[in-house]
Amino acid sequence: MKILVLNGSPHLNGATSDMVKAFTTGAQEAGHEVVAFHVAHMNIRGCMACDSCRSREKSVCVQKDDMQIIYPEILSSDMIVFASPIYYFTLSAQLQAVIHRTYAVDIPKNVKKVALIMSSGDKYVYGAAITEYFQSIVEYWGVENAGIFTANGKQNKSEEKRAELYQFGRRL
Ligand SMILES: Cc1cc2nc3c(=O)[nH]c(=O)nc-3n(C[C@H](O)[C@H](O)[C@H](O)COP(=O)(O)O)c2cc1C
């Protein structure tokens, strides 16, 4: 299976990336191909709502930024993992920009399952992110939710969380 990881944390070695690394190790050991992007370090603008992708050139975004690298990966992956720190009780703006820009491709028919990985300072801060994930991705795309993983406070960068994410990847 080809797995695309969209990591919305600006911290390349932060808590979100720590979980992504453990997941990636497990998934690769299970024989899957993992392609990961640190989208916060890419030039990805928000959707301009010009509707060109729906009216003029179908499924083609007029904004020629780094989403042009991500689009083919979305359209060739069996699974997408969304990973993000919690900022103001939701996903990072950088990951949200990527999600909004999927408007151009609408529902990627190749994607069968998705997962969500989140890191935060506090507990009980995931409601808005989980709502967006379920309503905008899982239900809208009609795909399987393979899992939601969170780490807060001392759980961040812990061996326990690494083991949990490794096992998730290994069992896919
Ligand atoms: C702009 C900003 C907003 C944040 N908002 C929240 C929040 O609403 N709730 C929370 O628990 N943590 C919040 N945090 C803390 C981060 O979610 C936490 O430090 C997380 O572990 C960072 O992950 P990273 O190491 O991958 O960057 C915020 C951090 C920043 C920089």
CSV table of N, CA and C and ligand atoms in Angstrom, one decimal, residues 9 11 14-16 85-89 119-122 125 156, ligand 1:
chain,number,residue,atom,x,y,z
A,9,SER,N,3.1,20.1,11.1
A,9,SER,CA,3.9,20.8,12.1
A,9,SER,C,5.1,21.5,11.5
A,11,HIS,N,7.7,22.0,13.2
A,11,HIS,CA,8.9,21.4,13.9
A,11,HIS,C,9.3,20.1,13.3
A,14,GLY,N,9.8,17.8,16.1
A,14,GLY,CA,8.9,18.0,17.2
A,14,GLY,C,8.1,16.8,17.6
A,15,ALA,N,7.1,17.0,18.4
A,15,ALA,CA,6.3,15.9,18.9
A,15,ALA,C,5.4,15.2,17.9
A,16,THR,N,4.9,16.0,16.9
A,16,THR,CA,4.1,15.4,15.8
A,16,THR,C,5.0,14.6,15.0
A,85,PRO,N,0.1,19.4,14.9
A,85,PRO,CA,0.0,19.9,16.3
A,85,PRO,C,-1.4,20.6,16.4
A,86,ILE,N,-1.9,20.7,17.7
A,86,ILE,CA,-3.1,21.5,17.9
A,86,ILE,C,-2.8,22.9,18.1
A,87,TYR,N,-3.3,23.8,17.2
A,87,TYR,CA,-3.1,25.2,17.4
A,87,TYR,C,-4.5,25.8,17.6
A,88,TYR,N,-4.7,26.5,18.7
A,88,TYR,CA,-6.0,27.1,19.0
A,88,TYR,C,-7.2,26.1,18.8
A,89,PHE,N,-7.0,24.9,19.4
A,89,PHE,CA,-8.1,23.9,19.4
A,89,PHE,C,-8.4,23.3,18.0
A,119,SER,N,-0.7,16.2,18.2
A,119,SER,CA,0.0,16.5,19.4
A,119,SER,C,-0.5,17.8,20.0
A,120,SER,N,-0.5,17.9,21.3
A,120,SER,CA,-1.0,19.1,22.0
A,120,SER,C,-0.3,19.3,23.3
A,121,GLY,N,-0.5,20.4,23.9
A,121,GLY,CA,0.0,20.7,25.2
A,121,GLY,C,-1.0,20.1,26.3
A,122,ASP,N,-2.3,20.3,26.1
A,122,ASP,CA,-3.3,19.9,27.0
A,122,ASP,C,-4.2,18.7,26.5
A,125,VAL,N,-8.5,18.7,23.8
A,125,VAL,CA,-8.5,19.8,22.9
A,125,VAL,C,-8.7,19.4,21.4
A,156,ASN,N,4.0,13.4,24.9
A,156,ASN,CA,4.7,13.8,23.7
A,156,ASN,C,6.1,13.2,23.8
B,1,LIG,C1,0.2,28.9,17.9
B,1,LIG,C2,0.1,27.7,18.9
B,1,LIG,C3,-1.2,27.4,19.4
B,1,LIG,C4,-1.4,26.4,20.2
B,1,LIG,N1,-2.6,26.0,20.7
B,1,LIG,C5,-2.8,25.0,21.5
B,1,LIG,C6,-4.1,24.6,22.0
B,1,LIG,O1,-5.1,25.2,21.6
B,1,LIG,N2,-4.2,23.6,22.8
B,1,LIG,C7,-3.1,22.9,23.3
B,1,LIG,O2,-3.3,21.9,24.0
B,1,LIG,N3,-1.9,23.1,22.8
B,1,LIG,C8,-1.7,24.2,22.0
B,1,LIG,N4,-0.4,24.5,21.5
B,1,LIG,C9,0.7,23.6,21.9
B,1,LIG,C10,1.1,22.6,20.8
B,1,LIG,O3,-0.1,21.9,20.3
B,1,LIG,C11,2.1,21.6,21.4
B,1,LIG,O4,3.2,22.2,21.9
B,1,LIG,C12,2.4,20.5,20.5
B,1,LIG,O5,3.0,19.4,21.2
B,1,LIG,C13,3.4,21.0,19.4
B,1,LIG,O6,3.7,19.9,18.5
B,1,LIG,P1,5.0,20.0,17.6
B,1,LIG,O7,6.2,19.6,18.5
B,1,LIG,O8,4.8,19.0,16.5
B,1,LIG,O9,5.1,21.4,17.0
B,1,LIG,C14,-0.2,25.6,20.7
B,1,LIG,C15,1.1,25.9,20.2
B,1,LIG,C16,1.2,27.0,19.3
B,1,LIG,C17,2.6,27.3,18.8
